mmCIF file of C-alpha atoms and ligand atoms in Angstrom:
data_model
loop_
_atom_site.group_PDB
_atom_site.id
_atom_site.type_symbol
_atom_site.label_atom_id
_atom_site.label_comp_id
_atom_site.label_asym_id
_atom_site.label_seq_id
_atom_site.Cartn_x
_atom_site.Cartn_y
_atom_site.Cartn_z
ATOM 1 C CA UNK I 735 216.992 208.972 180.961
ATOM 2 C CA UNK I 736 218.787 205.572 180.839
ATOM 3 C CA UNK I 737 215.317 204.058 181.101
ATOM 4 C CA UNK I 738 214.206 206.055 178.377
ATOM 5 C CA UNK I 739 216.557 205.101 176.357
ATOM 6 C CA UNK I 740 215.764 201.297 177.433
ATOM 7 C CA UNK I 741 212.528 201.840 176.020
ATOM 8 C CA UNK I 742 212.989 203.950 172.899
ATOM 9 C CA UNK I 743 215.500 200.921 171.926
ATOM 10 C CA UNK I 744 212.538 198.675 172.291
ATOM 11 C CA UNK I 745 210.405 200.306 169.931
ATOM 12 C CA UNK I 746 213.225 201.060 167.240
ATOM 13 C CA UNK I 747 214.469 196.995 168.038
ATOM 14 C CA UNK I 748 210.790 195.999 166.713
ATOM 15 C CA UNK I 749 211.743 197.854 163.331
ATOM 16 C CA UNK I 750 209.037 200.329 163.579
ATOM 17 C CA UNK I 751 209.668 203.034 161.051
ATOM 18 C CA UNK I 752 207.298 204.873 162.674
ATOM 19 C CA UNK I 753 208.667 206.425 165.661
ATOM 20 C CA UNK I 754 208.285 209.935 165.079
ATOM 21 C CA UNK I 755 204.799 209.214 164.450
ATOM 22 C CA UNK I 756 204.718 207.812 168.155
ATOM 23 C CA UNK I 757 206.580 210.648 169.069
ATOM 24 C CA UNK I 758 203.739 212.857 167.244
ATOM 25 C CA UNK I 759 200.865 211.174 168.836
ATOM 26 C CA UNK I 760 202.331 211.138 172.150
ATOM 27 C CA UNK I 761 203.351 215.089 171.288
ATOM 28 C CA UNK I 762 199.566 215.511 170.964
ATOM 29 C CA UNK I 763 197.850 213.866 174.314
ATOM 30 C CA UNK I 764 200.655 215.845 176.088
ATOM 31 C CA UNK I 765 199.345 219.255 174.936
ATOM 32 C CA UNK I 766 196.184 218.809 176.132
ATOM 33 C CA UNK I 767 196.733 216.176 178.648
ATOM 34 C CA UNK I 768 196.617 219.135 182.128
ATOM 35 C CA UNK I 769 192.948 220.190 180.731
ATOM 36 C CA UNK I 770 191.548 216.924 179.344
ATOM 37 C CA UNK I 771 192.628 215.718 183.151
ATOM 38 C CA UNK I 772 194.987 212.833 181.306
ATOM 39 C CA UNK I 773 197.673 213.352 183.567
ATOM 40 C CA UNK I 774 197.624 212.073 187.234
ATOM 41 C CA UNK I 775 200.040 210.962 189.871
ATOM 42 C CA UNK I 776 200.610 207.608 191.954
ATOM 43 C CA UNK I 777 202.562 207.768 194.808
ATOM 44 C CA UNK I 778 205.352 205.022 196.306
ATOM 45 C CA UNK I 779 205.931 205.157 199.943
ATOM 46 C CA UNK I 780 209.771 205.285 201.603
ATOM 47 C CA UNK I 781 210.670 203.784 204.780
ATOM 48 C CA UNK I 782 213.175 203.989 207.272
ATOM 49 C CA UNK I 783 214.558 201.256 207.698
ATOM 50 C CA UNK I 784 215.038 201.175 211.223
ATOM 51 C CA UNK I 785 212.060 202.836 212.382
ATOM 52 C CA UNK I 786 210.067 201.414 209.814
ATOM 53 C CA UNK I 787 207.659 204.191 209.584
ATOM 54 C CA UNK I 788 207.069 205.926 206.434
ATOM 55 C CA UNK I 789 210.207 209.034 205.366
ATOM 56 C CA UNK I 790 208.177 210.446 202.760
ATOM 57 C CA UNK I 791 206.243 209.006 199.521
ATOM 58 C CA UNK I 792 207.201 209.326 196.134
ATOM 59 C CA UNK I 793 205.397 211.035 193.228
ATOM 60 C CA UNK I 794 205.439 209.174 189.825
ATOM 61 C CA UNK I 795 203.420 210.969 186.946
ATOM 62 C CA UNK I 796 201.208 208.926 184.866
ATOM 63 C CA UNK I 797 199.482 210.179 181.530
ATOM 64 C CA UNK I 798 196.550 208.380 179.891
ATOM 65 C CA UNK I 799 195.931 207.895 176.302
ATOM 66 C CA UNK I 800 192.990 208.150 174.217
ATOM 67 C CA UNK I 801 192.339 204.588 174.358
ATOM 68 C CA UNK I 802 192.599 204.443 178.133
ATOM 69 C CA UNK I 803 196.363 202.582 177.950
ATOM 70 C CA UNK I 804 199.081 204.118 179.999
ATOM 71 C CA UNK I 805 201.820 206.064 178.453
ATOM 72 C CA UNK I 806 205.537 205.207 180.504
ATOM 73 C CA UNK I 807 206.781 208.054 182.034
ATOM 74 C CA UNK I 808 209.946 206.982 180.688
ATOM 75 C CA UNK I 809 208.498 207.931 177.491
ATOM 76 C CA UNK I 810 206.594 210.739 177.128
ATOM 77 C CA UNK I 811 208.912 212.744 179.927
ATOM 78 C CA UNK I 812 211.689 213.036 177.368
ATOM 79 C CA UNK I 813 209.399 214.362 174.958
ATOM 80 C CA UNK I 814 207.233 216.983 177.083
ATOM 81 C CA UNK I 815 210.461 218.136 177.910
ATOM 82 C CA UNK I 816 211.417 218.872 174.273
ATOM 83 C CA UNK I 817 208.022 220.529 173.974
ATOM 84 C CA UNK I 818 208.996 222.821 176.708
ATOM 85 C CA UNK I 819 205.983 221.460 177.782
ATOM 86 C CA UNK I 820 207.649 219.738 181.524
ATOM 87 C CA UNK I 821 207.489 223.120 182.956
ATOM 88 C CA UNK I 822 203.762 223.278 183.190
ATOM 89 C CA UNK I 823 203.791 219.871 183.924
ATOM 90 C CA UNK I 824 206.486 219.773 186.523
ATOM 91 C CA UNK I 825 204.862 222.345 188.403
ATOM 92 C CA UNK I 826 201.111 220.910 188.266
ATOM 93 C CA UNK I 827 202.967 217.646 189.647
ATOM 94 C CA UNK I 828 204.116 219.867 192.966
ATOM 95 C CA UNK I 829 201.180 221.733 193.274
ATOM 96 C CA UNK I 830 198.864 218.286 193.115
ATOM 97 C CA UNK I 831 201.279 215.894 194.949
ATOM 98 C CA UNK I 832 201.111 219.091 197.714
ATOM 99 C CA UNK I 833 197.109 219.172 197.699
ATOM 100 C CA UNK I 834 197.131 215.636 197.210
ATOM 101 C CA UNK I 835 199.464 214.657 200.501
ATOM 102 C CA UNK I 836 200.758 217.615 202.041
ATOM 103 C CA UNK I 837 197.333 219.546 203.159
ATOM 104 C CA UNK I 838 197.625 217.191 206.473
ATOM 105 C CA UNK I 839 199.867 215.252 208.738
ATOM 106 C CA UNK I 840 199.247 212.172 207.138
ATOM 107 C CA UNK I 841 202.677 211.505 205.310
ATOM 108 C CA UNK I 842 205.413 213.493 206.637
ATOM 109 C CA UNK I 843 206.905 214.889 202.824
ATOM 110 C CA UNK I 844 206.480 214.106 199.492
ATOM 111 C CA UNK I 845 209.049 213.897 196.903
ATOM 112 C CA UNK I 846 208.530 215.078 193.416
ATOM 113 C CA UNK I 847 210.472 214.423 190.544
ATOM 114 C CA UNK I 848 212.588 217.045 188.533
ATOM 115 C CA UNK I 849 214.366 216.832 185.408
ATOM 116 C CA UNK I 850 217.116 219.452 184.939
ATOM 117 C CA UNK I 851 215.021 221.586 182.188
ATOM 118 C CA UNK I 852 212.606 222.460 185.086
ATOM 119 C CA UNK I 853 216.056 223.546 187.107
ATOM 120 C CA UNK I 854 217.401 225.600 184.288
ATOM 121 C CA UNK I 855 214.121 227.765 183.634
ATOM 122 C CA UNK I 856 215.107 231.109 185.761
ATOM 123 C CA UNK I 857 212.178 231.364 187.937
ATOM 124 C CA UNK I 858 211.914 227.641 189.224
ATOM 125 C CA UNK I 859 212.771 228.125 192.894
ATOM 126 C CA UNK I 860 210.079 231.240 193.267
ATOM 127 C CA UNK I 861 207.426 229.377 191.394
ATOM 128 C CA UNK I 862 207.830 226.734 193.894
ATOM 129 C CA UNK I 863 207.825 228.831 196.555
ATOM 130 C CA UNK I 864 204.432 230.305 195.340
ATOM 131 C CA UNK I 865 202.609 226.858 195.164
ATOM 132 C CA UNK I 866 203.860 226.025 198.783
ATOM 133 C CA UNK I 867 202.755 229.278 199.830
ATOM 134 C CA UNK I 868 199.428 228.953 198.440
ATOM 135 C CA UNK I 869 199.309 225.089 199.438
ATOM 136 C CA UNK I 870 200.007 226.656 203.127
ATOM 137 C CA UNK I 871 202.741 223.724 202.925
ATOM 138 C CA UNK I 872 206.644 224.007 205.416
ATOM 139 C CA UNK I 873 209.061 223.476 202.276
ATOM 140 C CA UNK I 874 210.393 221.215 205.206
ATOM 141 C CA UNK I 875 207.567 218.694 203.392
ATOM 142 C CA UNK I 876 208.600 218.729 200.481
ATOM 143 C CA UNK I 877 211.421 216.904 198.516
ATOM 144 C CA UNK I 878 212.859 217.044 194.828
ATOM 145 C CA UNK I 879 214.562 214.219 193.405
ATOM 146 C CA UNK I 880 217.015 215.264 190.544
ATOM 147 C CA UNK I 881 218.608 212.467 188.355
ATOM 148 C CA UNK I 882 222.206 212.054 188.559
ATOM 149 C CA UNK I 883 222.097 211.905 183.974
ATOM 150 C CA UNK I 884 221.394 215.529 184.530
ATOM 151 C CA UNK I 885 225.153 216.627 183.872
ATOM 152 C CA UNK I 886 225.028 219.269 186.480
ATOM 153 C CA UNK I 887 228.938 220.574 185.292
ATOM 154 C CA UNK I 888 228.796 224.273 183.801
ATOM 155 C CA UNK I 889 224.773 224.462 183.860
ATOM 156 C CA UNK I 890 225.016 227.385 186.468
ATOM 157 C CA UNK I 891 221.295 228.213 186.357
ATOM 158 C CA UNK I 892 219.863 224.573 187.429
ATOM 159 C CA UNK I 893 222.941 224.752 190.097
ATOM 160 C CA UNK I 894 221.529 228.318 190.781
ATOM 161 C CA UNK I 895 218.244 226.891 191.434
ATOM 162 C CA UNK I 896 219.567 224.107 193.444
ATOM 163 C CA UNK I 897 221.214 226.574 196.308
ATOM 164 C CA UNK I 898 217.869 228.308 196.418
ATOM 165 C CA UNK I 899 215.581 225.878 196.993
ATOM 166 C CA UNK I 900 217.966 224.251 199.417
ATOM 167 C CA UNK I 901 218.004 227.892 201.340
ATOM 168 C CA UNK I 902 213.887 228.088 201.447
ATOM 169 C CA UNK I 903 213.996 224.504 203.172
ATOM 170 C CA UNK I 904 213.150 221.970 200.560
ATOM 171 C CA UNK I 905 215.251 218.821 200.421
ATOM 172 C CA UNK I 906 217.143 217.754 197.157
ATOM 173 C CA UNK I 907 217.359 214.124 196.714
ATOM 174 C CA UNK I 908 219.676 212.690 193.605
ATOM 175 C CA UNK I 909 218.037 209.681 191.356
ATOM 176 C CA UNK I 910 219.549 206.750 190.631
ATOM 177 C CA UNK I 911 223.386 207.278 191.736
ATOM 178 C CA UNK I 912 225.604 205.544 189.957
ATOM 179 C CA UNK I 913 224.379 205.357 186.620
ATOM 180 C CA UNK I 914 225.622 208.464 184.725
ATOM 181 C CA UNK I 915 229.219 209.692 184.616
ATOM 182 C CA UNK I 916 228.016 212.413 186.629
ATOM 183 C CA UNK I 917 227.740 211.209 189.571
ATOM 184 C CA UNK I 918 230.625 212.013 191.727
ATOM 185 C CA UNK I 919 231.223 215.534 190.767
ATOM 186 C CA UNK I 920 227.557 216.093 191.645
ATOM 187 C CA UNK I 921 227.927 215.081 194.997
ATOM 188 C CA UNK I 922 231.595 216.714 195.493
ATOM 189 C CA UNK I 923 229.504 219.709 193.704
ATOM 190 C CA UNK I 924 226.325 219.720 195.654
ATOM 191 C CA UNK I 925 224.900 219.494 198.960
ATOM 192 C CA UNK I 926 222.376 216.799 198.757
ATOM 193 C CA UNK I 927 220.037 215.586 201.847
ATOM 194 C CA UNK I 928 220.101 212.317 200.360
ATOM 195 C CA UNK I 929 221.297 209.967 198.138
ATOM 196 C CA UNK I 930 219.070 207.405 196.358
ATOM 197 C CA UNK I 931 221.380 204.291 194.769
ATOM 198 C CA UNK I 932 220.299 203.173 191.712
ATOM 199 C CA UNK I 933 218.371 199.961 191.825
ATOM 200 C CA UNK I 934 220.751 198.185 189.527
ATOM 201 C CA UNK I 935 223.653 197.886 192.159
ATOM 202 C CA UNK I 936 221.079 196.683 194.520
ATOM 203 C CA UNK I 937 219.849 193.880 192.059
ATOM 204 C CA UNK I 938 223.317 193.004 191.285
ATOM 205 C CA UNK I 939 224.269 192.427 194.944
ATOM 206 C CA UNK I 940 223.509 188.710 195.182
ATOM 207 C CA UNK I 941 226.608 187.616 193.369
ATOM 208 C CA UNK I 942 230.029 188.542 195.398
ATOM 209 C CA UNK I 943 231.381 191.134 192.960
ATOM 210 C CA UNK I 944 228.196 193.430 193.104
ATOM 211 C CA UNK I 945 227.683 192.963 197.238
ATOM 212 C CA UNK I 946 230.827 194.269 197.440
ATOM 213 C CA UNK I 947 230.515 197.222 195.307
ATOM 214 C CA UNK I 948 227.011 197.860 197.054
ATOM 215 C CA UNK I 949 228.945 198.396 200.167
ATOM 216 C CA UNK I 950 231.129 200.553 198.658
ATOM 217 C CA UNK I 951 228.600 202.739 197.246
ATOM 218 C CA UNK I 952 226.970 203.212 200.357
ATOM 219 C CA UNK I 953 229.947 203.611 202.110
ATOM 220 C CA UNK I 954 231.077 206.627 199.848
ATOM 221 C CA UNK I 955 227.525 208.132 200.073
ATOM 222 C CA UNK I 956 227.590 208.320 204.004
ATOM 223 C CA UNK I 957 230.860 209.844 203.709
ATOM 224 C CA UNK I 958 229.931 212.840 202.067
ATOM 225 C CA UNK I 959 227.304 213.094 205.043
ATOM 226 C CA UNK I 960 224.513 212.023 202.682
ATOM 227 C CA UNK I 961 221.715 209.636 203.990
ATOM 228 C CA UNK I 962 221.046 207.065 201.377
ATOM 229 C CA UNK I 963 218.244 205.379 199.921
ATOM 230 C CA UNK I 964 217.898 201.967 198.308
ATOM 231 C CA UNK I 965 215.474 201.611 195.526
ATOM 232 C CA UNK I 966 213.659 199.104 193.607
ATOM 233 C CA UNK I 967 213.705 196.656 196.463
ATOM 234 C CA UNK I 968 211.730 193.375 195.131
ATOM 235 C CA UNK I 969 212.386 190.644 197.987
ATOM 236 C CA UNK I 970 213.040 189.971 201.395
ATOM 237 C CA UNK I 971 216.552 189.366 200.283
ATOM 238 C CA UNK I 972 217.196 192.229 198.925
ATOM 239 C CA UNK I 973 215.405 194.323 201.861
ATOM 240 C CA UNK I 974 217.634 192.388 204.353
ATOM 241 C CA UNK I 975 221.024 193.272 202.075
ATOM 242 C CA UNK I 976 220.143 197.189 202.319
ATOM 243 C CA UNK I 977 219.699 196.444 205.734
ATOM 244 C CA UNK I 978 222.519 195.260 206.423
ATOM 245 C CA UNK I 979 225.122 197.835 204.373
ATOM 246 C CA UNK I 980 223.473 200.372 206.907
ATOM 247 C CA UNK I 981 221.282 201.902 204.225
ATOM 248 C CA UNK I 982 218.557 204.287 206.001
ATOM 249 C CA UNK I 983 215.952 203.876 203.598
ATOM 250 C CA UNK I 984 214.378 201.691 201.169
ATOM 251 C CA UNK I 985 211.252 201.525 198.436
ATOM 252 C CA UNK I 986 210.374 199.107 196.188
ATOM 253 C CA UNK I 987 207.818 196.418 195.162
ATOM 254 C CA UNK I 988 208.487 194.267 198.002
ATOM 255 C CA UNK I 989 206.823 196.926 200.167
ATOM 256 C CA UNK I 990 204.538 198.946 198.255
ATOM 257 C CA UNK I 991 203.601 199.076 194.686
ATOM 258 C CA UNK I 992 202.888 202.823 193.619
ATOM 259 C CA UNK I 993 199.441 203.368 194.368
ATOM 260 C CA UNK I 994 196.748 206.959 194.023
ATOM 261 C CA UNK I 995 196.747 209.295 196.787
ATOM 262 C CA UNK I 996 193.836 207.067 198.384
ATOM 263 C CA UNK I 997 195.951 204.502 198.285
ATOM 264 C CA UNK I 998 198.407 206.395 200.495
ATOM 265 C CA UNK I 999 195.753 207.799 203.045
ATOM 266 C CA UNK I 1000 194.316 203.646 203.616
ATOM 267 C CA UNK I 1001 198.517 202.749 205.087
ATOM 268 C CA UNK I 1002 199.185 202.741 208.180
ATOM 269 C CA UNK I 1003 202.454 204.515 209.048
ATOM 270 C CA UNK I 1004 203.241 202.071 210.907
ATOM 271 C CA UNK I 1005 204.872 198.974 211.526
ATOM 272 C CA UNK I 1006 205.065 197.935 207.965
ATOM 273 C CA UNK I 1007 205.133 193.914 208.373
ATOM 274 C CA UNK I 1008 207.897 193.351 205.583
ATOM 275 C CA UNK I 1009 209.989 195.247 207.788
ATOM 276 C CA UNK I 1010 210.200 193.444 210.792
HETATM 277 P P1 C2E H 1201 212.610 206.956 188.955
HETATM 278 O O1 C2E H 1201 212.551 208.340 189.497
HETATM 279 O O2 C2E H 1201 213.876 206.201 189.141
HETATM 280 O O3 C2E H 1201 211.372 206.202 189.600
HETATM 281 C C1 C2E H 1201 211.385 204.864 190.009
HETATM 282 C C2 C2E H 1201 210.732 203.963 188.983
HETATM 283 O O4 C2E H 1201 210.873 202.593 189.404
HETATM 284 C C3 C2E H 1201 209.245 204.200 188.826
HETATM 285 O O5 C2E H 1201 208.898 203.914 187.465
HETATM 286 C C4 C2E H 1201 208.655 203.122 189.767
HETATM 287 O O6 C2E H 1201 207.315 202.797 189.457
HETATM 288 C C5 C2E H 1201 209.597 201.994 189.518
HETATM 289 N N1 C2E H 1201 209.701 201.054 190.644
HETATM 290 C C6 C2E H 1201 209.311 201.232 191.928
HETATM 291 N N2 C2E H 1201 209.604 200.129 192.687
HETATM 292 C C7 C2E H 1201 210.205 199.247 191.850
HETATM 293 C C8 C2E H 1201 210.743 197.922 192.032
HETATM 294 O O7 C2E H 1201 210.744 197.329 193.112
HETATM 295 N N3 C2E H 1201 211.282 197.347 190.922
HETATM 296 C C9 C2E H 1201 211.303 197.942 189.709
HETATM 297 N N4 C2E H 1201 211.827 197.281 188.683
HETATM 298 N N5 C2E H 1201 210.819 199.197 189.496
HETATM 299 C C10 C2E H 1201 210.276 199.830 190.567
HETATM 300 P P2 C2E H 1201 207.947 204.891 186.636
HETATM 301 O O8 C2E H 1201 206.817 205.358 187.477
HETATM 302 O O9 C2E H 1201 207.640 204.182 185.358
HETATM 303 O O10 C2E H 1201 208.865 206.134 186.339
HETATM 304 C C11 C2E H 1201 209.976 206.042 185.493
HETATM 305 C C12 C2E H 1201 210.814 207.286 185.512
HETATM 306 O O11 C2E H 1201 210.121 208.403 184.943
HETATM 307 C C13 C2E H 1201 211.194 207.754 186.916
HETATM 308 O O12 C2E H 1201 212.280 206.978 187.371
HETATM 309 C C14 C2E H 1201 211.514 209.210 186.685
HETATM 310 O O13 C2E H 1201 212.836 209.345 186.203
HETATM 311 C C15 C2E H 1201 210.551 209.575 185.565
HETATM 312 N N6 C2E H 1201 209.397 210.292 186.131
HETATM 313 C C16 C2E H 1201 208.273 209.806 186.706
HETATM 314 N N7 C2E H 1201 207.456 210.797 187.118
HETATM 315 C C17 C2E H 1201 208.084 211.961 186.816
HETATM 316 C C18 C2E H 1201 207.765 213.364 186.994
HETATM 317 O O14 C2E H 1201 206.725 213.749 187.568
HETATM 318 N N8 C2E H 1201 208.680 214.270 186.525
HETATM 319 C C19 C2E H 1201 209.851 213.884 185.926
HETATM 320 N N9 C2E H 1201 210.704 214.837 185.489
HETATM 321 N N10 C2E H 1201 210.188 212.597 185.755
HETATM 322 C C20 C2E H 1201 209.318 211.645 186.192
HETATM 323 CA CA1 CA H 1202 212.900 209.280 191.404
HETATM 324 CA CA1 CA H 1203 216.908 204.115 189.114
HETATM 325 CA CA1 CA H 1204 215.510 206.336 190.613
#
């Protein structure tokens, strides 16, 4: 959301009176984006750290416009979910990133992500179930991120939904900790498998003030038993700081850009060289 934001201020900061008609034309490619085959997803992989092998890659939607430019997630996510249309679309991005990844051994889970309007629709944890079911995938594979902006307090139904697909097996990651006001009641709250730190604090941690309050972060994660992830790593640096703090994994530029399913199948799980 906060990177939504970043980029709706860009396009108001250029004066444009016009947003709405963005909005509108955007609005448009989206409802007809799953049958014109506009939509598709690239996939970033996540390693341990230690082992260096690949944890599990994640899904990133992309949607195409007319003219063949990319629309940012960032953007048009906010507004399919105003449409009501993220439900369809949050569920085609499970059921592809399954048949995509999941139908072999190759990567050991994928991890999709889920806004909270997906959460809140009664329904969400047995329509799941039903595409892993007819995927033939364990629910063991399969991981959903939730951002931390979600503002989990009082919205019993995504919390609902949470504890359910928690008890079939699938894992539930939280996005980009540390960037809402949210954050530590969600993980006093909820049981999450693991935590994924916002890239900002990592990014930050090369002047004193923000190594320190990396460590901290991760340090309070771990305590509430969660295993933590490090995101948007860029350089060796930074791999070697996350490293360091203990983190258990880490994604980012530095070791793969997001990339199709093809993409995925050509890596070796491996011995990934930036992390020796
Ligand atoms: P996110 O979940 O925090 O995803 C990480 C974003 O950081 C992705 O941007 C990824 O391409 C980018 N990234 C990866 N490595 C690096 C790095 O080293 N440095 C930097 N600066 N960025 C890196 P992307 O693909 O544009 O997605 C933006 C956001 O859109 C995501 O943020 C997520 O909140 C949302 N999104 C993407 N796909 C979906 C989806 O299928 N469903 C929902 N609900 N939201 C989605
Ligand atoms: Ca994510
Ligand atoms: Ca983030
Ligand atoms: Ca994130």
């Amino acid at each position: 959301a906060k990177r939504s934001s970043r980029n709706c201020v860009k396009i108001y900061d250029r004066g444009e009176p016009n947003q709405l008609d963005l909005d509108d034309s955007i609005a448009e490619l989206l409802r007809t984006a799953l049958a014109a085959k506009r939509v598709s997803l690239v996939y970033q992989p996540i390693y341990n750290i230690t082992s260096r092998r690949i944890e599990a890659v994640e899904a990133l939607m992309r949607l195409t416009g007319s003219d063949g430019k990319s629309v940012a997630p960032d953007v048009f996510i906010p507004i399919a979910e105003r449409m009501g249309l993220i439900l369809p679309l949050g569920l085609w991005a499970i059921r592809t990133a399954c048949e995509e990844l999941l139908t072999d051994g190759h990567v050991p889970k994928v991890s999709v992500n889920v806004s909270v309007v997906q959460l809140q629709s009664p329904g969400f944890g047995l329509a799941v179930a039903a595409i892993l079911a007819e995927a033939n995938v364990s629910p063991r594979r399969l991981v959903l991120e939730i951002t931390e902006g979600l503002k989990i307090e009082g919205k019993t139904e995504a919390i609902k939904s949470i504890r359910e697909l928690h008890s079939m097996g699938v894992e539930v990651w939280l996005d980009d900790f540390g960037t809402g006001f949210a954050g530590l009641s969600c993980i006093r709250e909820i049981t999450f498998d693991a935590v994924k730190i916002d890239r900002s604090f990592l990014h930050a941690s090369s002047a004193p003030r923000g190594a320190q309050m990396l460590k901290n972060i991760v340090d309070l994660v771990r305590g509430t038993g969660c295993e933590t992830i490090i995101e948007g790593v860029e350089t060796p640096e930074q791999l070697l700081v996350a490293a360091k703090e203990g983190v258990d994994y880490a994604q980012g530029y530095h070791l793969n850009r997001p990339m199709p399913a093809e993409g995925i199948r050509a890596l070796s799980p491996w011995g990934k060289e930036a992390l020796k």
